[in-house]
Tab-separated table of C-alpha atoms and ligand atoms in Angstrom:
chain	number	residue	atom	x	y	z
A	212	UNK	CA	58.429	107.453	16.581
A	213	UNK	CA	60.461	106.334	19.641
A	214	UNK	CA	62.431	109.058	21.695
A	215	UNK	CA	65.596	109.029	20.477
A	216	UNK	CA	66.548	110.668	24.073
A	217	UNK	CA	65.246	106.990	25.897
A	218	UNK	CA	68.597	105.472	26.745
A	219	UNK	CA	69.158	102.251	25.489
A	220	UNK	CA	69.092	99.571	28.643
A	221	UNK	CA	71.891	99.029	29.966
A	222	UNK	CA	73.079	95.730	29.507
A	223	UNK	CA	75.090	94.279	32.426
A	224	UNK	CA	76.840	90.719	32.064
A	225	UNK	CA	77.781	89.144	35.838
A	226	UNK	CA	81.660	88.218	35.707
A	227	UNK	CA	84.119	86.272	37.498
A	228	UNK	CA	87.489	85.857	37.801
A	229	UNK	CA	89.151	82.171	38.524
A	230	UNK	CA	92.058	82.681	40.362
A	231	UNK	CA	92.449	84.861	43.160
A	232	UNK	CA	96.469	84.759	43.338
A	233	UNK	CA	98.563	87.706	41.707
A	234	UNK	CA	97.384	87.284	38.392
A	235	UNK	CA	93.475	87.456	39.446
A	236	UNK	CA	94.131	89.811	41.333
A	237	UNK	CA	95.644	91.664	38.759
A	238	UNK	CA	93.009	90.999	36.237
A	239	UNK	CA	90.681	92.386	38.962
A	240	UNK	CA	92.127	95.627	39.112
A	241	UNK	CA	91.552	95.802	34.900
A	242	UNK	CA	88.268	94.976	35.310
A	243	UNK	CA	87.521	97.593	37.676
A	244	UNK	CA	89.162	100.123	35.693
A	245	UNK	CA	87.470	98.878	32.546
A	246	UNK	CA	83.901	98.923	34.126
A	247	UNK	CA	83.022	103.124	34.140
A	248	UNK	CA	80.498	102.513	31.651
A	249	UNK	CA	78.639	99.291	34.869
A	250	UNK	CA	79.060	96.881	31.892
A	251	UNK	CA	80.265	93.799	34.542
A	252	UNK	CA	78.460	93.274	38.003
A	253	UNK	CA	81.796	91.864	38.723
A	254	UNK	CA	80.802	89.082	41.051
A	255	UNK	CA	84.325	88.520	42.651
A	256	UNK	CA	86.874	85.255	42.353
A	257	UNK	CA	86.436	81.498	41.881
A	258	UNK	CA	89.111	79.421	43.387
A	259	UNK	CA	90.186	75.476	43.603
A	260	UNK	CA	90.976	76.592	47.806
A	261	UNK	CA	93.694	77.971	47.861
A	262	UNK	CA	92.271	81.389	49.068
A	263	UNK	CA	89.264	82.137	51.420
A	264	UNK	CA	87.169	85.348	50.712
A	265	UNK	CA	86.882	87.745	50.853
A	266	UNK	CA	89.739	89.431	48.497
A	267	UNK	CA	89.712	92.437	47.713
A	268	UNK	CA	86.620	92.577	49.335
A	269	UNK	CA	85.314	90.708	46.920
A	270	UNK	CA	84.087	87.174	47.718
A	271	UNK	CA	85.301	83.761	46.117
A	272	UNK	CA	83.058	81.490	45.651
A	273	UNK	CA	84.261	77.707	45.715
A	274	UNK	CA	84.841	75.803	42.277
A	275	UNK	CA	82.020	74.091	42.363
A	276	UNK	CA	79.544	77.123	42.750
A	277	UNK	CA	80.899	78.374	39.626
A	278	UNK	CA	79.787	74.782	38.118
A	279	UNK	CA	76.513	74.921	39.341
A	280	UNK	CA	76.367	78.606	39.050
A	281	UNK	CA	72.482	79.329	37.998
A	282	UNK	CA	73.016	82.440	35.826
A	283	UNK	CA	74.753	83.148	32.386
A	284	UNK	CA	78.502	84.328	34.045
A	285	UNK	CA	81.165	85.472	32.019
A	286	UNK	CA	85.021	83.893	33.564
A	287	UNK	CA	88.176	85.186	33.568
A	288	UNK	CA	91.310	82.998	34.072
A	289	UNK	CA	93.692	84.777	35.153
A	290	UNK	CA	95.877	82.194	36.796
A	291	UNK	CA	99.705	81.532	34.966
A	292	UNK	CA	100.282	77.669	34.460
A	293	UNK	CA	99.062	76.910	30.570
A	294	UNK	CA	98.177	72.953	32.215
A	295	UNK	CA	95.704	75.288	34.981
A	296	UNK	CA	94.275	77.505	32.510
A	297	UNK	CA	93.240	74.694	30.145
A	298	UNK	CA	91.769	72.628	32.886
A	299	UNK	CA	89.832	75.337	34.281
A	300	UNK	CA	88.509	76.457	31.201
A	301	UNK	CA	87.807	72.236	30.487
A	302	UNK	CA	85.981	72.425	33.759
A	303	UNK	CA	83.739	75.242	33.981
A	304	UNK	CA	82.885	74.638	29.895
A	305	UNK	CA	80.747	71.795	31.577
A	306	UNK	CA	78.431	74.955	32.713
A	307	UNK	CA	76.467	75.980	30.263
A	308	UNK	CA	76.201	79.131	31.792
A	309	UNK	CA	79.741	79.600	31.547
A	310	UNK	CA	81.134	81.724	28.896
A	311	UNK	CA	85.199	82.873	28.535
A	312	UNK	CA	85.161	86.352	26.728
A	313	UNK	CA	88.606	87.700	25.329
A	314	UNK	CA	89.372	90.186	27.946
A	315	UNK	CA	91.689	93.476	26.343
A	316	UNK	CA	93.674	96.012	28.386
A	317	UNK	CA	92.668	99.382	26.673
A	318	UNK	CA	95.512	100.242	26.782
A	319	UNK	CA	96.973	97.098	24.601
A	320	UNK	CA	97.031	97.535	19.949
A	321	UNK	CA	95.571	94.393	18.724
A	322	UNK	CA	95.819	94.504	15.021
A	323	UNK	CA	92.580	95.024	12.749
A	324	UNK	CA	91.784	91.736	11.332
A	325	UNK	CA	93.327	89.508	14.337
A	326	UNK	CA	90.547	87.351	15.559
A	327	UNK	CA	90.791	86.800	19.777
A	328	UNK	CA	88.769	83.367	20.338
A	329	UNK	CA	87.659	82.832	23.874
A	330	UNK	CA	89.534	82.782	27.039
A	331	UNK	CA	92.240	84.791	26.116
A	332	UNK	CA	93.575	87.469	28.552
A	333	UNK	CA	95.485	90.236	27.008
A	334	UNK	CA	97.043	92.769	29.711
A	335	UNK	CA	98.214	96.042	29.379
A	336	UNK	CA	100.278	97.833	27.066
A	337	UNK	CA	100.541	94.326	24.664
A	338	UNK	CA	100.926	94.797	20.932
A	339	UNK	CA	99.249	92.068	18.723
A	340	UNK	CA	100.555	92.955	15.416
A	341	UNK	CA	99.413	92.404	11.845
A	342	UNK	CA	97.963	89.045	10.632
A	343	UNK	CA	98.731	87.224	13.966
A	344	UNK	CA	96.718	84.465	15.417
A	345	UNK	CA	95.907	84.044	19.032
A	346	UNK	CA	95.527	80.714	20.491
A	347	UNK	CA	92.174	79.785	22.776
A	348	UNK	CA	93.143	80.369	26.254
A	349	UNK	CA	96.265	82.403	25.540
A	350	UNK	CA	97.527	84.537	28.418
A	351	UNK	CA	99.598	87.512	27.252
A	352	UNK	CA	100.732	89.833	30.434
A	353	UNK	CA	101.910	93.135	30.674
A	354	UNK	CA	103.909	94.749	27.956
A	355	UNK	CA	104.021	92.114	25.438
A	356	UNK	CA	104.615	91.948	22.130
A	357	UNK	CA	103.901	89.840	19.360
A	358	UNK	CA	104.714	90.295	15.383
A	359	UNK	CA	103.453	89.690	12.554
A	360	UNK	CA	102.340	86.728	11.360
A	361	UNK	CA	103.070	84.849	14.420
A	362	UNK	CA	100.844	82.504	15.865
A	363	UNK	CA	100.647	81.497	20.356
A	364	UNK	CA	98.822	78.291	20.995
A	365	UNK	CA	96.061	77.610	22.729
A	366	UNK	CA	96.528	78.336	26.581
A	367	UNK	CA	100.187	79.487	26.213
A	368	UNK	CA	101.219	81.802	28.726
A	369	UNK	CA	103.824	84.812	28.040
A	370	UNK	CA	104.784	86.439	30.980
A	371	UNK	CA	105.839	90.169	30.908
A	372	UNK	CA	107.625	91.996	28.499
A	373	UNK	CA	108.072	88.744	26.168
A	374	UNK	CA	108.879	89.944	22.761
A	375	UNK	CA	107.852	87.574	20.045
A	376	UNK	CA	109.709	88.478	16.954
A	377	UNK	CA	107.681	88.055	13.652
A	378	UNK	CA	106.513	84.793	11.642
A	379	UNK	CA	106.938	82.683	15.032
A	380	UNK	CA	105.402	79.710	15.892
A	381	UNK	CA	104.707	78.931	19.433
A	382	UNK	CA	102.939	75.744	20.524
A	383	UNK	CA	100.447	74.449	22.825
A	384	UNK	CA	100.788	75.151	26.581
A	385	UNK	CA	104.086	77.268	26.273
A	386	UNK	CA	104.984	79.226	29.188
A	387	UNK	CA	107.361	82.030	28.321
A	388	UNK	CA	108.503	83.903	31.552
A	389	UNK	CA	109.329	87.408	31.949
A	390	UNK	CA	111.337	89.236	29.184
A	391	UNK	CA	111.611	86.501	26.980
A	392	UNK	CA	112.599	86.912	23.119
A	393	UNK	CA	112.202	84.918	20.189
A	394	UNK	CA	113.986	85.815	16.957
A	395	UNK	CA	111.692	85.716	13.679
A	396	UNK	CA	111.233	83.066	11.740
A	397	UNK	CA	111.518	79.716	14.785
A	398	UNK	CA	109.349	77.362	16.181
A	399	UNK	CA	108.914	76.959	19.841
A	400	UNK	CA	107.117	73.519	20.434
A	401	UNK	CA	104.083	72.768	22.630
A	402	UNK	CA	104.488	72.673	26.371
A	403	UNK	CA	108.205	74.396	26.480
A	404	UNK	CA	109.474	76.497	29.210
A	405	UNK	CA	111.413	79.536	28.340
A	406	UNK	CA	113.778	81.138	31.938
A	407	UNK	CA	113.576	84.363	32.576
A	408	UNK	CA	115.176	86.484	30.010
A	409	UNK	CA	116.289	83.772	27.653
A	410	UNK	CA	116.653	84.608	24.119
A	411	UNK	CA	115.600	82.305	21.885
A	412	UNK	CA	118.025	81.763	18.740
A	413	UNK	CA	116.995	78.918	17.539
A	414	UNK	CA	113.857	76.345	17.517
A	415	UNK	CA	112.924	74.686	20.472
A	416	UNK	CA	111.554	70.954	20.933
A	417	UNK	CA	108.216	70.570	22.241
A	418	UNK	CA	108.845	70.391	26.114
A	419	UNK	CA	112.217	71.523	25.788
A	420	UNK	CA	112.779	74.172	29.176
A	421	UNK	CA	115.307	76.938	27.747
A	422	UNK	CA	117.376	79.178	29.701
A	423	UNK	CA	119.626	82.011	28.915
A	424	UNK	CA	120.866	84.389	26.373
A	425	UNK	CA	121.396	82.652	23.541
A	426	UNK	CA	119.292	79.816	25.294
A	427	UNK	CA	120.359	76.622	25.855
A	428	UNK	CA	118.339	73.354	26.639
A	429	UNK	CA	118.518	72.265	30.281
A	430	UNK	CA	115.375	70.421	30.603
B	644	COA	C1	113.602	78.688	35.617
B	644	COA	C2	113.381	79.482	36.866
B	644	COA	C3	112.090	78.996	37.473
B	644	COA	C4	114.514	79.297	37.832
B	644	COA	O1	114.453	77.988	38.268
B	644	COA	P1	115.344	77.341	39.410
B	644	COA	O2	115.555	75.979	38.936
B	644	COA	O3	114.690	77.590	40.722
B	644	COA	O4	116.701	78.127	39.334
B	644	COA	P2	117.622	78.580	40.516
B	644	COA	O5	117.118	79.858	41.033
B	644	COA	O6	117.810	77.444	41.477
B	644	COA	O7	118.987	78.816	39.760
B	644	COA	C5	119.768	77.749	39.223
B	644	COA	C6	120.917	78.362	38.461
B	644	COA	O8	120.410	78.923	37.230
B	644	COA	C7	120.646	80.333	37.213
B	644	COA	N1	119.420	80.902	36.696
B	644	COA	C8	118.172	80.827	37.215
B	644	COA	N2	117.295	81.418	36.412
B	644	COA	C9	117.994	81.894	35.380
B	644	COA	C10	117.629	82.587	34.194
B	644	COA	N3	116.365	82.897	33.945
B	644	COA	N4	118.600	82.893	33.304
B	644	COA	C11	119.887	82.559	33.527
B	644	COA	N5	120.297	81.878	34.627
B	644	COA	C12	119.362	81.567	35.529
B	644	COA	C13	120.927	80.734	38.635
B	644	COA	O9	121.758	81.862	38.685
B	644	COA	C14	121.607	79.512	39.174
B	644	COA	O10	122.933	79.513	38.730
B	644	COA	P3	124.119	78.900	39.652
B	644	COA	O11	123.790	77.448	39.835
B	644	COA	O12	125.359	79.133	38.852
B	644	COA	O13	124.068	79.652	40.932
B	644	COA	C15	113.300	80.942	36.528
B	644	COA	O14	114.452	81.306	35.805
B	644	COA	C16	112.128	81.307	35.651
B	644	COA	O15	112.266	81.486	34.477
B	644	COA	N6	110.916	81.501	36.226
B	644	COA	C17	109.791	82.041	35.526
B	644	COA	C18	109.292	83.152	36.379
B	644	COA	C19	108.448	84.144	35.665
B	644	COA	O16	108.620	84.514	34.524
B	644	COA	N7	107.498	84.592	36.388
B	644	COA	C20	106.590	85.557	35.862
B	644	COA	C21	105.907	86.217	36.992
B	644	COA	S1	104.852	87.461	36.332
């Protein structure tokens, strides 16, 4: 009989982050503090330019070495635009080696049940609540919440402290910024922009930017 006391080997998957702005850098620091158990060799960033390595001491590696990259690689995008984080993840999906885990703050409640497809970036202290359903690609940061029975579309982007009431529906490519809130029950349609702090009282047309509190349509 095998020893029981032979530790399993470890298995460690190489990651990346795309974007090495705020947000990667950001997601960089979860990483790190979600990696005591060595489960990432955490490779460093992939960027479009923008930013020469190293950051963070970490290098960052040019978008086309990530779509040649040799070796299965697991990406993070961690940049804020829902039109960026759908074309990257487009992109890189042309590597086969490419994969786009959900990435979870430990710190964030996702609700028992709620399914988290790929490429979607929860930060910390989020609450996915009861019978939800998480777009591909969604970005939720810091200190979000979403209810019940809600449902973010693919590569929408909710900025901190957005509070999405219960039984919403938010569309394609939505970018909610900072302290946003939607009231239960609306429909927010693909590709709108929600201000800073606007409050959402009633539903919004697909690319429809919304400002204030209660918001009103000046876009
Ligand atoms: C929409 C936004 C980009 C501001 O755009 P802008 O067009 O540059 O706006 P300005 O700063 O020129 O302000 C225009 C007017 O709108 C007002 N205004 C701007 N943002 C506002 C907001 N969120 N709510 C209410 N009024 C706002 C300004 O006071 C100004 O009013 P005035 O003309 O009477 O002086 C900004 O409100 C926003 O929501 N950004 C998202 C940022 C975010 O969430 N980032 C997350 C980082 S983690």
């Amino acid at each position: 009989m095998a020893d029981k006391k032979v530790a399993k080997a470890a298995k460690t998957a190489k990651i990346v982050v795309c974007g090495a702005g705020g947000a990667g850098r950001e997601t960089m620091d979860m990483l790190e503090s979600m990696n005591a158990d060595s489960r990432w060799d955490i490779v460093g960033f992939a960027d479009a330019g923008a930013f020469e390595g190293p950051v963070r001491g970490y290098p960052v590696m040019s978008e086309d070495d990530l779509l040649c990259y040799p070796d299965p690689i697991e990406a993070v995008i961690s940049v804020g635009l829902p039109a960026s984080r759908e074309k990257i993840f487009q992109k890189f999906s042309k590597n086969p080696n490419v994969s786009f885990p959900a990435i979870v703050h430990p710190t964030s409640i996702v609700a028992g049940g709620v399914c988290l497809p790929e490429a979607v970036l929860i930060g910390a202290f989020c609450t996915v609540s009861t019978d939800a359903i998480i777009g591909r690609g969604v970005f939720l940061n810091g200190h979000c919440i979403i209810g019940h029975d809600s449902k973010i579309g693919d590569f929408s982007a909710l900025m901190a402290f957005s509070f999405i009431a219960g039984n919403v529906i938010i569309g394609k490519g939505v970018s909610a910024g900072a302290s946003s809130t939607v009231v239960q029950g609306l429909a927010v349609g693909d590709e709108a922009f929600l201000c800073v702090g606007s409050v959402i009282v009633r539903d919004v047309g697909k690319g429809a930017k919304m400002m204030g509190n209660p918001a009103r349509m000046i876009g």
